[in-house]
Coordinates of C-alpha atoms in Angstrom, one line a residue:
M1 CA 6.1 -0.4 18.7
D2 CA 6.3 -4.2 18.6
D3 CA 5.0 -4.6 22.2
W4 CA 1.7 -2.9 21.7
I5 CA 1.1 -4.8 18.5
I6 CA 1.7 -8.1 20.4
R7 CA -0.6 -7.1 23.1
L8 CA -3.4 -6.0 20.7
V9 CA -3.1 -9.3 18.8
D10 CA -3.2 -11.3 22.0
Q11 CA -6.1 -9.4 23.5
G12 CA -8.1 -8.6 20.4
G13 CA -7.7 -11.8 18.4
Y14 CA -9.0 -11.6 14.9
W15 CA -10.5 -8.1 15.5
G16 CA -7.1 -6.9 16.7
V17 CA -5.4 -8.3 13.6
A18 CA -8.0 -6.7 11.3
L19 CA -7.7 -3.3 13.1
L20 CA -3.9 -3.3 13.0
M21 CA -3.9 -4.2 9.3
F22 CA -6.4 -1.4 8.6
L23 CA -4.1 1.1 10.4
E24 CA -1.1 -0.3 8.6
T25 CA -2.8 0.4 5.2
V26 CA -3.9 3.9 6.2
F27 CA -0.6 4.8 8.0
P28 CA 2.2 2.7 6.4
P29 CA 4.8 3.1 9.2
V30 CA 2.7 0.6 11.2
P31 CA 4.6 -2.5 10.1
S32 CA 2.5 -5.4 8.6
E33 CA 5.7 -7.5 8.8
V34 CA 5.3 -7.5 12.6
I35 CA 1.5 -7.6 12.7
M36 CA 1.0 -10.7 10.5
T37 CA 4.0 -12.6 11.8
V38 CA 2.9 -12.1 15.4
A39 CA -0.6 -13.3 14.3
G40 CA 1.1 -16.3 12.7
V41 CA 2.9 -17.1 15.9
S42 CA -0.4 -16.8 17.8
A43 CA -2.0 -19.3 15.3
S44 CA 0.9 -21.7 15.8
R45 CA 0.1 -21.7 19.5
G46 CA -3.6 -22.5 18.9
N47 CA -4.9 -19.1 20.0
M48 CA -6.3 -18.5 16.5
T49 CA -6.5 -20.5 13.2
F50 CA -4.1 -19.8 10.4
T51 CA -7.0 -19.3 8.0
G52 CA -8.7 -16.9 10.4
V53 CA -5.6 -14.9 10.8
V54 CA -5.1 -14.5 7.1
G55 CA -8.8 -13.6 6.6
A56 CA -8.7 -11.0 9.3
G57 CA -5.5 -9.4 8.1
T58 CA -6.8 -9.4 4.5
A59 CA -10.1 -7.9 5.5
G60 CA -8.6 -5.1 7.6
A61 CA -6.1 -4.2 4.9
M62 CA -8.7 -4.2 2.2
L63 CA -10.9 -1.8 4.2
G64 CA -7.9 0.6 4.3
N65 CA -7.2 -0.1 0.6
Y66 CA -10.7 0.7 -0.4
L67 CA -10.7 3.9 1.7
W68 CA -7.7 5.3 -0.3
F69 CA -9.4 4.1 -3.5
W70 CA -12.6 5.9 -2.7
L71 CA -10.8 9.1 -1.7
A72 CA -8.9 9.0 -5.0
I73 CA -12.1 8.6 -7.0
K74 CA -13.6 11.6 -5.1
F75 CA -10.5 13.6 -5.9
G76 CA -10.9 12.8 -9.6
S77 CA -8.8 13.2 -12.7
D78 CA -10.2 16.8 -13.4
R79 CA -9.0 18.0 -10.0
L80 CA -5.7 16.2 -10.6
H81 CA -5.4 18.0 -13.9
R82 CA -5.8 21.4 -12.2
F83 CA -3.5 20.3 -9.4
A84 CA -0.8 19.1 -11.8
D85 CA -1.0 22.4 -13.8
R86 CA -0.5 24.4 -10.6
Y87 CA 2.0 22.1 -8.7
G88 CA 3.5 20.0 -11.4
R89 CA 7.0 21.2 -10.5
W90 CA 6.6 19.7 -7.0
L91 CA 4.7 16.6 -8.2
T92 CA 7.4 16.1 -10.8
L93 CA 4.5 15.3 -13.2
N94 CA 3.0 17.0 -16.1
W95 CA -0.3 16.2 -17.7
K96 CA 1.2 14.2 -20.5
E97 CA 2.9 11.9 -18.0
I98 CA -0.3 11.5 -16.1
E99 CA -2.1 10.6 -19.3
R100 CA 0.6 7.9 -20.0
G101 CA 0.0 6.6 -16.5
H102 CA -3.7 6.5 -17.2
E103 CA -3.1 4.5 -20.4
L104 CA -0.7 2.1 -18.6
F105 CA -3.4 1.5 -15.9
R106 CA -6.0 1.0 -18.6
K107 CA -4.0 -1.8 -20.2
H108 CA -2.2 -3.3 -17.3
G109 CA -3.9 -2.0 -14.1
S110 CA -4.9 -5.4 -12.8
I111 CA -1.3 -6.7 -12.9
I112 CA 0.1 -3.5 -11.5
V113 CA -2.3 -3.6 -8.5
L114 CA -1.7 -7.3 -7.9
V115 CA 2.0 -7.0 -7.8
A116 CA 2.1 -3.7 -5.9
R117 CA 0.0 -5.3 -3.1
M118 CA 2.9 -7.6 -2.3
L119 CA 5.5 -4.9 -2.2
P120 CA 6.3 -2.9 1.0
T121 CA 5.1 0.7 1.0
L122 CA 3.8 0.5 -2.6
R123 CA 1.0 -1.8 -1.4
S124 CA -0.5 1.1 0.5
L125 CA 0.0 3.7 -2.2
I126 CA -1.2 1.9 -5.3
S127 CA -4.9 2.5 -4.4
I128 CA -4.5 6.2 -5.2
P129 CA -3.6 5.9 -8.9
A130 CA -6.1 3.0 -9.3
G131 CA -8.9 5.3 -8.1
I132 CA -7.8 8.4 -10.0
F133 CA -7.3 6.5 -13.2
G134 CA -10.8 5.0 -13.0
M135 CA -10.1 1.4 -12.4
S136 CA -13.4 -0.5 -12.0
H137 CA -14.4 -1.4 -8.5
R138 CA -14.7 -5.0 -9.4
R139 CA -11.2 -5.3 -10.8
F140 CA -9.7 -3.3 -8.0
L141 CA -11.4 -5.4 -5.3
V142 CA -10.5 -8.8 -7.0
F143 CA -6.9 -8.1 -7.7
S144 CA -6.3 -6.1 -4.5
T145 CA -7.8 -8.9 -2.4
I146 CA -5.6 -11.6 -4.2
G147 CA -2.4 -9.6 -3.7
T148 CA -3.3 -8.6 -0.1
A149 CA -4.2 -12.2 0.8
G150 CA -0.9 -13.4 -0.6
W151 CA 1.1 -10.9 1.3
S152 CA -0.8 -11.6 4.5
A153 CA -0.5 -15.4 4.1
A154 CA 3.2 -15.2 3.4
L155 CA 3.9 -13.2 6.6
A156 CA 1.5 -15.2 8.8
G157 CA 3.1 -18.4 7.4
A158 CA 6.6 -17.2 8.3
G159 CA 5.4 -16.4 11.8
Y160 CA 3.7 -19.8 12.0
A161 CA 6.8 -21.6 11.0
L162 CA 9.3 -19.5 13.0
G163 CA 7.3 -19.3 16.2
S164 CA 8.8 -17.0 18.8
Q165 CA 11.7 -16.3 16.4
F166 CA 9.4 -14.1 14.3
E167 CA 11.8 -11.2 14.7
D168 CA 13.9 -12.9 12.0
V169 CA 11.2 -11.9 9.5
E170 CA 11.4 -8.3 10.5
K171 CA 15.2 -8.4 10.3
I172 CA 14.8 -9.3 6.6
L173 CA 11.7 -7.4 5.5
G174 CA 12.4 -4.3 7.7
P175 CA 15.4 -3.3 5.7
V176 CA 13.6 -4.1 2.5
S177 CA 10.7 -1.8 3.4
T178 CA 13.2 0.9 4.4
A179 CA 15.1 0.4 1.1
V180 CA 11.8 0.9 -0.9
I181 CA 11.0 4.1 1.0
V182 CA 14.6 5.4 0.4
L183 CA 14.4 4.6 -3.4
I184 CA 11.0 6.4 -3.6
I185 CA 12.5 9.5 -1.9
L186 CA 15.7 9.4 -4.0
G187 CA 13.6 8.9 -7.2
Y188 CA 11.5 11.9 -6.3
F189 CA 14.5 14.2 -5.7
W190 CA 16.1 12.9 -8.9
R191 CA 13.0 13.8 -10.9
L192 CA 12.7 17.1 -9.1
I193 CA 16.2 18.1 -10.1
R194 CA 15.7 17.0 -13.7
W195 CA 12.1 18.0 -14.2
K196 CA 11.2 20.3 -17.1
P197 CA 7.7 21.3 -18.1
E198 CA 6.6 20.0 -21.5

């Protein structure tokens, strides 16, 4: 996968970075760890500016973030209620838990979104509860952009500093991303086994 990412960054420049980060947000297995570190390497060689790379990465990711947010708003809490009543067993959620999540987002949604944007895997998923639980567009955009820009800048900075040794970043963050996915899956099965309707 790395080779085509490198080619697209080299050939597409800022547009290539933005497109790749959009795809990464919509389809998380596309690794932002590779995209932004490769872009950082390109900036260190003078092919692009560091600020431009971070801006392009942030813009592309935010387009994907907002797509998920908008789809979640369209799905809506009423439809989620019916869905939870029908498929609560497989969602491992009942309506009381969803209401608690709604209250948590009402009180701390900005911080939740900000932190999640800087965590592998969760950074793509957090748009869904934010949309369903009615987070305002303004708060969503502001805190998502701050978190996304921080993540993009950290990865691009690592690529800029390491140069051609950007693989070292993936060696560290790749297992972290995998660990987060594994924990999410294990957590789901744990809840599925223990789930009881209220």
